[in-house]
Short mmCIF file of C-alpha atoms and ligand atoms in Angstrom, two decimals:
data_model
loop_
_atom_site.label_atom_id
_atom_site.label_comp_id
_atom_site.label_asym_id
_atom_site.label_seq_id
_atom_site.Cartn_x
_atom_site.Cartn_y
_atom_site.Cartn_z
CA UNK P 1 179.13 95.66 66.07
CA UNK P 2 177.21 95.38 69.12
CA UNK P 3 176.60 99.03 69.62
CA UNK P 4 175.27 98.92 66.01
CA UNK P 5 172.96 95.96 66.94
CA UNK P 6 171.91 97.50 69.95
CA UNK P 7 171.71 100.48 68.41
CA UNK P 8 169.24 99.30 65.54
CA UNK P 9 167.17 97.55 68.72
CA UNK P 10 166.69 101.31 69.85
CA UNK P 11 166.00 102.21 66.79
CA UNK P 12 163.20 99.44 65.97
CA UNK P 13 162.03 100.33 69.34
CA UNK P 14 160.57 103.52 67.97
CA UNK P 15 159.73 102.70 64.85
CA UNK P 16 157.03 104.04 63.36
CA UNK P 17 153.79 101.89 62.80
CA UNK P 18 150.81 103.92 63.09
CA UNK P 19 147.90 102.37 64.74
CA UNK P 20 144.60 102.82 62.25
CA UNK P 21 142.74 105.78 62.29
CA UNK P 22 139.59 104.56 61.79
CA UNK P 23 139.90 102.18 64.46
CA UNK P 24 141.18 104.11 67.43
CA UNK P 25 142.83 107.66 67.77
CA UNK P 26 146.56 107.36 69.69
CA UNK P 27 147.94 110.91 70.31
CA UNK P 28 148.97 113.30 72.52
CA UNK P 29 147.72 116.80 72.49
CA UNK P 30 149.17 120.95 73.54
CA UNK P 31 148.18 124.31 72.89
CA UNK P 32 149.62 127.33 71.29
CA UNK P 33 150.65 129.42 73.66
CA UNK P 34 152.02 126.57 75.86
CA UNK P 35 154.82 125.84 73.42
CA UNK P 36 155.09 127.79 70.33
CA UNK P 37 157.21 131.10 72.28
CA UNK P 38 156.52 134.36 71.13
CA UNK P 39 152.60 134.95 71.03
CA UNK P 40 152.87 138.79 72.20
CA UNK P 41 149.83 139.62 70.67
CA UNK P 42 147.68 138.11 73.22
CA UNK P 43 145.77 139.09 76.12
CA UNK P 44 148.00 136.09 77.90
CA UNK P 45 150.92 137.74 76.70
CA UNK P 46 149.91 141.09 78.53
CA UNK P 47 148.81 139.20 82.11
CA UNK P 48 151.94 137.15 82.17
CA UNK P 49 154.04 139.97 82.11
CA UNK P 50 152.38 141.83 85.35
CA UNK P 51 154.89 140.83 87.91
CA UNK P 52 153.67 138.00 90.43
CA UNK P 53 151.01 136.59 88.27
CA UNK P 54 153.33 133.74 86.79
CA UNK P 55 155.17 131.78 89.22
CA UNK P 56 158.95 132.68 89.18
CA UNK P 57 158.02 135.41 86.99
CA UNK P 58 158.06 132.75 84.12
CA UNK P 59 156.80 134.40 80.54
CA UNK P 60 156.54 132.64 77.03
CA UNK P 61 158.93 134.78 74.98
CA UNK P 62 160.25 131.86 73.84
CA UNK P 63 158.74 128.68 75.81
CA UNK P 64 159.68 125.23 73.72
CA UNK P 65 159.88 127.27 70.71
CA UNK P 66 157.43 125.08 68.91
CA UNK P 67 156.95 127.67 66.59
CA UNK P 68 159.85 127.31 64.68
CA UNK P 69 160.64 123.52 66.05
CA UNK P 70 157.10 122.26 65.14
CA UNK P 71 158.78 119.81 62.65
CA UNK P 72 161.62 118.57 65.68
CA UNK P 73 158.91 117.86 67.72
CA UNK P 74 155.98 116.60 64.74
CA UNK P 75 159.10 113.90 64.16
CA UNK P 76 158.97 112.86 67.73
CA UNK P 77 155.30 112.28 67.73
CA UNK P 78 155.89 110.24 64.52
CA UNK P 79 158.34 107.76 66.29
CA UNK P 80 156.08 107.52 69.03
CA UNK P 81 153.88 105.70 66.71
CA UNK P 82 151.15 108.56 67.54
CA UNK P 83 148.34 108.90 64.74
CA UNK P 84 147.07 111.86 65.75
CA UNK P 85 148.19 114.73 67.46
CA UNK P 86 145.58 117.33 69.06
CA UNK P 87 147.45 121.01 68.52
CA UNK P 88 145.67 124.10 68.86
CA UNK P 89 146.23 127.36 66.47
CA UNK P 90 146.73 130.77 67.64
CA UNK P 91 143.81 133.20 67.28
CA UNK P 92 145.90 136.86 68.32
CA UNK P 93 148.96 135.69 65.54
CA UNK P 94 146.36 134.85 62.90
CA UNK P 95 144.22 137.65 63.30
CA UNK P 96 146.14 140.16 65.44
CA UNK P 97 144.12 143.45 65.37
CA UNK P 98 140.09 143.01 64.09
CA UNK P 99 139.36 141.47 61.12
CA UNK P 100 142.66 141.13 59.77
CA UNK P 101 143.38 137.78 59.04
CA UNK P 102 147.56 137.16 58.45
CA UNK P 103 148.26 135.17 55.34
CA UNK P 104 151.48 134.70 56.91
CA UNK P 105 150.48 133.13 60.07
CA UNK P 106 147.43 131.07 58.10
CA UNK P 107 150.19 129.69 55.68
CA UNK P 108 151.72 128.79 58.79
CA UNK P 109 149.13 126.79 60.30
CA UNK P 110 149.04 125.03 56.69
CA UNK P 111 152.46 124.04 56.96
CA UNK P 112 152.07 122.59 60.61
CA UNK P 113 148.85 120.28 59.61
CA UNK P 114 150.61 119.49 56.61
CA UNK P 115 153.94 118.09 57.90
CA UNK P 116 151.79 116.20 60.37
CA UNK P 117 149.66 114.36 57.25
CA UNK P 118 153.05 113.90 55.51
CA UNK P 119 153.80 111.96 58.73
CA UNK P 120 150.67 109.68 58.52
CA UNK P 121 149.78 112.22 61.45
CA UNK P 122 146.27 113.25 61.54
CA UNK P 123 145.95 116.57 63.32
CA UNK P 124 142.88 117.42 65.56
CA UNK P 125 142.76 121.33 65.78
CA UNK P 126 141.52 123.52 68.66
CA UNK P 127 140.25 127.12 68.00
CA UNK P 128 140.26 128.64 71.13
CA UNK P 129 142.96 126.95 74.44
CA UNK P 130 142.46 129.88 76.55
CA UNK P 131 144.20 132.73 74.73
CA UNK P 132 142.39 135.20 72.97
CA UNK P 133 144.00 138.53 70.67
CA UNK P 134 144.68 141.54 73.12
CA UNK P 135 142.20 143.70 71.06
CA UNK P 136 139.35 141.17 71.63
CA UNK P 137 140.00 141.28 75.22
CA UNK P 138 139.69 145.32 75.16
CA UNK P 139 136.59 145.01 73.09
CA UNK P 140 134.70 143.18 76.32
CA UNK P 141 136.13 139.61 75.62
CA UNK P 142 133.10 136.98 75.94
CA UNK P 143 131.57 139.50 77.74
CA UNK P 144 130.70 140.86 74.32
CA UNK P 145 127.22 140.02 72.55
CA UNK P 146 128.91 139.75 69.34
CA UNK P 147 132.05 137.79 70.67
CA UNK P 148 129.98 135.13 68.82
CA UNK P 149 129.86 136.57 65.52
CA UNK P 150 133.74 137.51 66.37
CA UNK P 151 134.67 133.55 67.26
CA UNK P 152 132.84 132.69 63.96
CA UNK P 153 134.53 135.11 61.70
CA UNK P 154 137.95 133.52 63.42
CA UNK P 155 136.95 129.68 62.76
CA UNK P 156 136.15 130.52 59.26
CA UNK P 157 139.76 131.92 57.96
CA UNK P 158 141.35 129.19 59.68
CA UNK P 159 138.88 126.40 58.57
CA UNK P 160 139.22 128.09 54.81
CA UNK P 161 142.98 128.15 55.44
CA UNK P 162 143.41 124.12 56.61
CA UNK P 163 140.95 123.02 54.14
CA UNK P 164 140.88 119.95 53.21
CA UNK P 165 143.61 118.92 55.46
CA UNK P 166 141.80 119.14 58.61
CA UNK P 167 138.96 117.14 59.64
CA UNK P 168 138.84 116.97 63.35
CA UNK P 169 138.08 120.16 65.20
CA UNK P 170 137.58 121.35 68.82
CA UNK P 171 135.91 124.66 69.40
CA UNK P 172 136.55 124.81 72.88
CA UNK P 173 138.81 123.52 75.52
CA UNK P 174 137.76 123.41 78.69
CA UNK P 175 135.26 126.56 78.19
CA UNK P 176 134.24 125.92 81.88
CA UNK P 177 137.85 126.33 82.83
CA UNK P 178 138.17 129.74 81.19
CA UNK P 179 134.61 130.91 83.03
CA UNK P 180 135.97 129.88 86.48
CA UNK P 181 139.43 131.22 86.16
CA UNK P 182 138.84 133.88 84.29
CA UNK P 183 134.95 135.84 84.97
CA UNK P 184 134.18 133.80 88.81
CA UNK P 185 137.78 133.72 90.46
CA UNK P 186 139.47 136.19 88.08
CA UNK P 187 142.54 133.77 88.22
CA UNK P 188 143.08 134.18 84.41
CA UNK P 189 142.47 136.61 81.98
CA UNK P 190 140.26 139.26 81.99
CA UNK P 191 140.78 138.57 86.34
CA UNK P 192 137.09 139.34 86.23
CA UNK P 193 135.23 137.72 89.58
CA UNK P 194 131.65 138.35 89.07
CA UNK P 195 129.12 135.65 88.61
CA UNK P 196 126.48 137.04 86.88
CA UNK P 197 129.04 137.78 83.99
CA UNK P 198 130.29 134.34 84.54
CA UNK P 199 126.31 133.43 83.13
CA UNK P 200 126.22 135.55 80.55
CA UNK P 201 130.01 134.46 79.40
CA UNK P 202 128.85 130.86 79.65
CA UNK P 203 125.79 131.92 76.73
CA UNK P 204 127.89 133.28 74.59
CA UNK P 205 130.42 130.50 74.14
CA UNK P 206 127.88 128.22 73.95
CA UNK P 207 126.39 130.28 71.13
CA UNK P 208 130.41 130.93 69.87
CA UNK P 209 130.60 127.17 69.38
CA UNK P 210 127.48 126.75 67.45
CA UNK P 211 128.29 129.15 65.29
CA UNK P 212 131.63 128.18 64.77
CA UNK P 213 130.49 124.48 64.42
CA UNK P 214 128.54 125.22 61.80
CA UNK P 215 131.43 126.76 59.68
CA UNK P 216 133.50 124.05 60.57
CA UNK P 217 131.22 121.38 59.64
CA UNK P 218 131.00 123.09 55.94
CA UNK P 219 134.61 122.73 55.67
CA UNK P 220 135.61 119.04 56.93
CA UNK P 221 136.25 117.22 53.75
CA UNK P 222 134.43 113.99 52.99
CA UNK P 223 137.04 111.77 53.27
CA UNK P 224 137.04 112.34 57.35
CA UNK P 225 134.11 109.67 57.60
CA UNK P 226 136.87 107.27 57.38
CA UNK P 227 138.38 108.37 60.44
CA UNK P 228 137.22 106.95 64.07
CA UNK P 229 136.28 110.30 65.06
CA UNK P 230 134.95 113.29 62.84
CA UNK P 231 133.94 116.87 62.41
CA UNK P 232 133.22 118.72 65.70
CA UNK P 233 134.01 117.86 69.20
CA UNK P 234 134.29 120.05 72.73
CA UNK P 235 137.22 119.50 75.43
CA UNK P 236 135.47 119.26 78.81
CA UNK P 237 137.26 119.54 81.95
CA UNK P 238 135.62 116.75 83.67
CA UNK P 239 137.10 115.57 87.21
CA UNK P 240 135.69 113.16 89.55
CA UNK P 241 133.78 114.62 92.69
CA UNK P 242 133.00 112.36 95.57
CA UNK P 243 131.46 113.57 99.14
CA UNK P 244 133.82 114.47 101.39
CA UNK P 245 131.38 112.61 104.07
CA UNK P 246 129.72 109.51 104.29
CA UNK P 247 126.90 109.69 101.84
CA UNK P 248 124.77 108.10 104.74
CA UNK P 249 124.98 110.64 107.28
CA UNK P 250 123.10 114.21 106.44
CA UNK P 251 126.81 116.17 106.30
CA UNK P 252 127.72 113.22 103.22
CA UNK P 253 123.79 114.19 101.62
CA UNK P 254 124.78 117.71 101.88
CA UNK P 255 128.16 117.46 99.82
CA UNK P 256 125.98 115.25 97.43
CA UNK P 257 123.89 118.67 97.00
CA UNK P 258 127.26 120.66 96.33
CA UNK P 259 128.29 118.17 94.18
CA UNK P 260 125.60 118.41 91.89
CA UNK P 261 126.38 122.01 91.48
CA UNK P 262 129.32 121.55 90.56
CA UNK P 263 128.86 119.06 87.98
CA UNK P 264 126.12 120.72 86.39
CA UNK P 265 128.61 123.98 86.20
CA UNK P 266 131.40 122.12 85.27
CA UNK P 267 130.39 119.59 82.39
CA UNK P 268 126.44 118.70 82.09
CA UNK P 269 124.99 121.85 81.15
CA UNK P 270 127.11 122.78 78.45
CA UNK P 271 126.80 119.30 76.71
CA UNK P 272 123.04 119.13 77.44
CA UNK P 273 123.02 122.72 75.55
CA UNK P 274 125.34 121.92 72.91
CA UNK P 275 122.84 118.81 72.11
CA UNK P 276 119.07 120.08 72.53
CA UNK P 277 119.58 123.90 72.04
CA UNK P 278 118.41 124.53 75.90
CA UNK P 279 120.52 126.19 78.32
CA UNK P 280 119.19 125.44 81.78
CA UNK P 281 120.41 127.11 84.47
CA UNK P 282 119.71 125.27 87.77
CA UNK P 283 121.87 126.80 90.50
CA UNK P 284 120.22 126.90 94.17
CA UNK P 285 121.07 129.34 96.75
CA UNK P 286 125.26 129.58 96.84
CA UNK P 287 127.07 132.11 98.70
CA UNK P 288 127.94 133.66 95.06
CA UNK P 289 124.24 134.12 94.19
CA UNK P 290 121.77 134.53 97.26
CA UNK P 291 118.72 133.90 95.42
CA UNK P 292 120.14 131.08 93.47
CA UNK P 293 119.40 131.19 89.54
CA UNK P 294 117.37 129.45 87.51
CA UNK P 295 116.77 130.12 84.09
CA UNK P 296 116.50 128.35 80.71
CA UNK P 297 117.70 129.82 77.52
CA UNK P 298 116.79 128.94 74.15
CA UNK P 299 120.13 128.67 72.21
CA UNK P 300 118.36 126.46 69.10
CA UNK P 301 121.06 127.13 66.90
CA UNK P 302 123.74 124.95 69.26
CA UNK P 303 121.23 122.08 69.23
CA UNK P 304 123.09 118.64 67.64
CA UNK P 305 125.87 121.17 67.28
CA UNK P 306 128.48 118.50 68.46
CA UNK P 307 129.94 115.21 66.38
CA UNK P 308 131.73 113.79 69.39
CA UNK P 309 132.57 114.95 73.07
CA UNK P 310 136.19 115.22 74.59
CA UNK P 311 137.03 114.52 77.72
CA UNK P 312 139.82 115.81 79.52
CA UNK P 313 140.28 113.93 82.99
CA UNK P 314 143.08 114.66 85.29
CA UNK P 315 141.80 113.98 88.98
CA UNK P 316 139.49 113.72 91.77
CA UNK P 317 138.25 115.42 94.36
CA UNK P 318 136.68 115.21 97.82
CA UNK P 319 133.54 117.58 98.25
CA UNK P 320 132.19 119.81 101.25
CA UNK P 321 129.76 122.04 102.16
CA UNK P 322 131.49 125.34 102.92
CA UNK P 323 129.25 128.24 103.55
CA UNK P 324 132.14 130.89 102.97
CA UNK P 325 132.93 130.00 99.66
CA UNK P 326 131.35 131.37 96.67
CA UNK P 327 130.18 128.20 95.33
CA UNK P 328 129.23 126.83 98.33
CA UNK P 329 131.60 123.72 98.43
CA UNK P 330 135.38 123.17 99.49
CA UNK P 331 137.74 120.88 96.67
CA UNK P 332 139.80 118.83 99.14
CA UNK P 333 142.44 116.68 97.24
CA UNK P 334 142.33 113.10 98.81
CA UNK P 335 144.92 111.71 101.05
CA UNK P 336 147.79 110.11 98.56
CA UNK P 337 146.59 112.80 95.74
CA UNK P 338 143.87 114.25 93.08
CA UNK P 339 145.29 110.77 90.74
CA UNK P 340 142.68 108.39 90.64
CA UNK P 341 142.50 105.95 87.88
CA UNK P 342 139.55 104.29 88.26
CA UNK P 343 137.42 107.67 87.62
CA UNK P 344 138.59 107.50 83.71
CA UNK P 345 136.25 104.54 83.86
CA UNK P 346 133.66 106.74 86.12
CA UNK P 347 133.64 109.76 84.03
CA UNK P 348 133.26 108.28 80.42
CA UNK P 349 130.17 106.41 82.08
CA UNK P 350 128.54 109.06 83.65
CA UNK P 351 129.47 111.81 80.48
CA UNK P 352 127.39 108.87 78.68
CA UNK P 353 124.48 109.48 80.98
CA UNK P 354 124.13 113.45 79.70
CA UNK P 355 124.29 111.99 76.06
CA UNK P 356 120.61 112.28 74.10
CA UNK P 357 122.39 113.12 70.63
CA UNK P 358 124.44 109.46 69.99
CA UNK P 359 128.20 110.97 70.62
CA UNK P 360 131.44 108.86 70.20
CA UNK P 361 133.92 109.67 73.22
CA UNK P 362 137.66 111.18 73.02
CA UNK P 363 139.72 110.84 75.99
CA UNK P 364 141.05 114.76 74.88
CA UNK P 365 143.28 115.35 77.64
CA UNK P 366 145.18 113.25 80.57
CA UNK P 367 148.16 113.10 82.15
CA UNK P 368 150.93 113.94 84.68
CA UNK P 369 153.19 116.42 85.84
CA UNK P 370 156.21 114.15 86.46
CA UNK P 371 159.78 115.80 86.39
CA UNK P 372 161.62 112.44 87.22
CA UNK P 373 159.41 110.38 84.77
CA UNK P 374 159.13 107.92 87.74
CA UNK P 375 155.21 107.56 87.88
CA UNK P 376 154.16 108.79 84.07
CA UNK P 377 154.05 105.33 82.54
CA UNK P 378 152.25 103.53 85.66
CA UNK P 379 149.91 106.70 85.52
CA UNK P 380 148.73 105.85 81.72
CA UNK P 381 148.33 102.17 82.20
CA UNK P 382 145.97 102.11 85.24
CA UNK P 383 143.96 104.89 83.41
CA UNK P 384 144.00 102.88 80.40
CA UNK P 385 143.38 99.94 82.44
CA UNK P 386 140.37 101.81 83.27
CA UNK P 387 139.20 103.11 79.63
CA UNK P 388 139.54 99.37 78.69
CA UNK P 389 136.77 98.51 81.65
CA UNK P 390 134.60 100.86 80.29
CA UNK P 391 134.68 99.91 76.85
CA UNK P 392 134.44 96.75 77.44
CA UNK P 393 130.95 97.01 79.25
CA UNK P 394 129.87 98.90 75.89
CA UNK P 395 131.44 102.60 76.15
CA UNK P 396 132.06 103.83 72.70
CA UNK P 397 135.22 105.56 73.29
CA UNK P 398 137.57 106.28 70.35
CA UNK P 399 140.87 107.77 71.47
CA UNK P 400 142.89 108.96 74.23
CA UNK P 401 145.06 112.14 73.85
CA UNK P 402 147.72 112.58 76.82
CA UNK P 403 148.92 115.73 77.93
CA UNK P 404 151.51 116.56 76.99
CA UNK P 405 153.35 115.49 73.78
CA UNK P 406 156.06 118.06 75.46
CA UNK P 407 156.92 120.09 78.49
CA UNK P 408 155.40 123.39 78.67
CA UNK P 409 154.28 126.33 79.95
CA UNK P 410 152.09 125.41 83.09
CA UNK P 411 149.88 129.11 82.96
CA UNK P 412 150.10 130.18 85.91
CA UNK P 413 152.42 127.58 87.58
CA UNK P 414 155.16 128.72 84.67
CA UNK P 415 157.64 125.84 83.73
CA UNK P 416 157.67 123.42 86.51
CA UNK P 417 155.13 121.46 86.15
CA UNK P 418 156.99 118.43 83.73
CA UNK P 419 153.65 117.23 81.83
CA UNK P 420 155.73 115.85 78.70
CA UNK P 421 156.39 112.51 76.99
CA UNK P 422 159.56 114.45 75.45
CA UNK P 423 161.63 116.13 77.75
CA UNK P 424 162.47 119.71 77.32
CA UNK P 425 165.53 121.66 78.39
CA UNK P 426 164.32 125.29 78.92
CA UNK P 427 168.28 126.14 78.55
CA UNK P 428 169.34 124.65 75.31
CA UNK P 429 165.71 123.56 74.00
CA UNK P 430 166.80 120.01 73.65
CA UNK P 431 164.26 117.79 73.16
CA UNK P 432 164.62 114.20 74.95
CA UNK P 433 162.23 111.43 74.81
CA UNK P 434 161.17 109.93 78.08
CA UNK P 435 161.25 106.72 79.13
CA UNK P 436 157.27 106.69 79.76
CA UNK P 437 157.26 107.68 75.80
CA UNK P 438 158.48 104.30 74.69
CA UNK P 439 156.09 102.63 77.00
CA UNK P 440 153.48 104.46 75.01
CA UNK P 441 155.28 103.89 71.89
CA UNK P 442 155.13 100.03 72.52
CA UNK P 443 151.70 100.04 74.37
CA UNK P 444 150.19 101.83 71.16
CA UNK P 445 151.92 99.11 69.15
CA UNK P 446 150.31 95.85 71.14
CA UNK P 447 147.13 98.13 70.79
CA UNK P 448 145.94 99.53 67.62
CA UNK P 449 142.20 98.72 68.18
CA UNK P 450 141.98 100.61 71.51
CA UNK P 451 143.49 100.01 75.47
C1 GAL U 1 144.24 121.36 81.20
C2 GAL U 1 144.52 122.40 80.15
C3 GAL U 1 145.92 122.34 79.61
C4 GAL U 1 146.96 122.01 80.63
C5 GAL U 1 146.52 120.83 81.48
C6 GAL U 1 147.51 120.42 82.55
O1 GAL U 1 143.24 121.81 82.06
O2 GAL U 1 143.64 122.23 79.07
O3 GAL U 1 146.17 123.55 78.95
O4 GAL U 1 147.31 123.11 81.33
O5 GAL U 1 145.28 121.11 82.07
O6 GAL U 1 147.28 121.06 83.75
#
């Protein structure tokens, strides 16, 4: 009788009360390739397999096997209490050689969005996490002047496909992410290391989003204006940079310079484009480019081209000069580690400062790689700790994502990295809830308005 009892407790503990969705968005987000097993279509699929590229040798034949699990783990996120869950969809299975779109795969998508809804789930879809279809990638990749036309053409058979069920999009994750790793250090597909093609790359996803915006817009049903956060948003990878040095001395004023680099590369000028239709390049002299570059485009058609901006915060880092590297700065990760939870706080406030259209905030992406579970839970209540300052003092921030709702396939790092609220066993594909997970599940609870 008292296992029953205890085992009801258990139960209760993850039951299933969704926090409101017009109020605040509780989730946790992944990506495609990460999970779903399988996607050996892709240009991912094709670097993965060089040996020594992936650590261990690690591939995604078969990763968490979200692909055929998506319901096992969709039921997770629902006893978690989660009312949203931020997924992405697969551009090389959906259209796998150019301009065929799979009716298979698309039905597929349905069913994943759908069985989320049916769980009081709302899902928030990403286009493009990184991967891309192999034949894209041989056809110049976002090197391409009409990769945008390409990226539209993509967001419009999936945004026909999901209609009306979706009505929170992402265009991009982290597009500053794929131009560093994979056109300036050539760490990730196409291994390109060129800078001047990391420019031109950086146009043409700025023009891929407002074109793909604009399609997506057309096909977010009405009834999303009921939700906390609508239409279309962008993932940024923002960490927190601090000088290295004293700010006071001339060596701390100097990382201050590098600094601003980095944040205008990394975040600023892709909001302040995807807002007034201006790309301004304002790069001074770096090892990478001698001369510098300045240069301001007119992209008019990505102006007001965003309905709210993500933010994906892991870390921060200590900034210095460093004459022999291409940007002209060093990352050092502080003593104790990159986790700092104050900078959630410190990010959402300054992203607010590059804000001229009126954008809501989404905490997109943040969390931990914690095998043993031990620091996960502390690690989302000191950064929600810090969210909650922010708000308070007038941010408007509308949900937090963490990564991830499961373990999964770390890119380059392979499996090891444990980012998961649910547990996976790479040998039997059990899924396990954490502990952390049922602190979420209960801090969610106590919190439907917001942290
Ligand atoms: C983000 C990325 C995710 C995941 C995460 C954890 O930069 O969007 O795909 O890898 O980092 O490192």
């Amino acid at each position: 009788m008292r296992t029953i009892i205890l085992l009801a407790g258990i139960m209760m503990s993850l039951s299933t009360v969704h926090a409101d969705t017009s109020r605040f968005l509780w989730g946790a987000a992944f990506s495609s390739h990460q999970v779903e097993g399988g996607n050996d279509k892709s240009d991912w699929w094709d670097w993965e397999h060089v040996p020594g590229r992936i650590e261990r040798g690690e591939t995604t034949e078969v990763a968490c096997d979200h692909y055929n699990r998506f319901r096992e783990d969709f039921a997770l996120a629902q006893q978690l209490g989660l009312n949203t869950v931020r997924l992405s969809v697969s551009w090389s299975r959906i259209e796998p050689s150019p301009g065929f779109f799979d009716p298979r795969e698309l039905n597929h998508y349905r069913d994943v969005v759908m069985d989320l809804r049916a769980r009081g789930i709302e899902p928030v879809v990403t286009l493009h996490h990184f991967t891309h279809p192999r034949w894209f990638h041989e056809a110049g990749g976002w090197t391409s002047a009409e990769s945008p036309k390409l990226f539209a053409a993509f967001a419009e058979a999936v945004a026909t496909a999901l209609y009306p069920h979706v009505s929170i999009w992402i265009t991009f994750n982290e597009p500053m992410v794929q131009i560093t790793e994979g056109y300036l250090k050539g760490a990730y597909p196409p291994g390109i290391s060129d800078f001047k093609t990391g420019v031109k790359v950086f146009e043409n996803l700025v023009r891929a989003h407002a074109a793909a915006a604009k399609v997506l817009r057309e096909h977010t049903p009405p009834s999303a204006k009921a939700l906390a956060v609508h239409g279309v948003g962008i993932a940024l990878n923002l960490n927190v940079f601090h000088p290295a040095h004293d700010p006071a001395t001339e060596a701390g004023q100097e990382d201050l310079k590098g600094i601003a680099v980095l944040e205008h590369l990394s975040g600023w000028a892709a909001l302040e484009a995807l807002q007034t239709g201006h790309l301004a390049w304002d790069i001074p002299p770096i090892p990478a480019l001698k001369k510098g570059h300045r240069e301001a485009l007119d992209v008019a058609e990505a102006a007001h081209s965003l309905d709210w901006v993500g933010v994906n915060y892991y870390s921060r880092y200590l900034i210095e000069r460093d004459p022999s590297n291409d940007l002209g700065v060093r990352w050092i990760e502080p003593p104790g580690g990159g986790t700092y939870p104050e900078g959630m706080g410190e990010i959402v406030k300054s992203t607010e400062r590059h804000l001229s259209d009126r954008l809501p905030i989404v905490v997109s992406e943040n969390g931990i790689a914690d095998a043993l579970d031990a620091q996960r839970a502390g690690f989302i209540q000191r950064h929600l700790e810090s969210l909650r300052g922010a708000i308070s003092t007038g941010s408007d921030v509308r949900g937090y994502w963490y990564w991830s709702l499961t373990d999964n396939f770390e890119w380059n790092s392979g499996y090891s990295p444990r980012f998961g609220l649910v547990e996976i066993d790479y040998a039997t594909l059990k899924r396990t809830v954490r502990p952390s997970a049922r602190w979420y599940h209960d801090f969610i609870a106590n919190h439907p308005e917001g942290p």
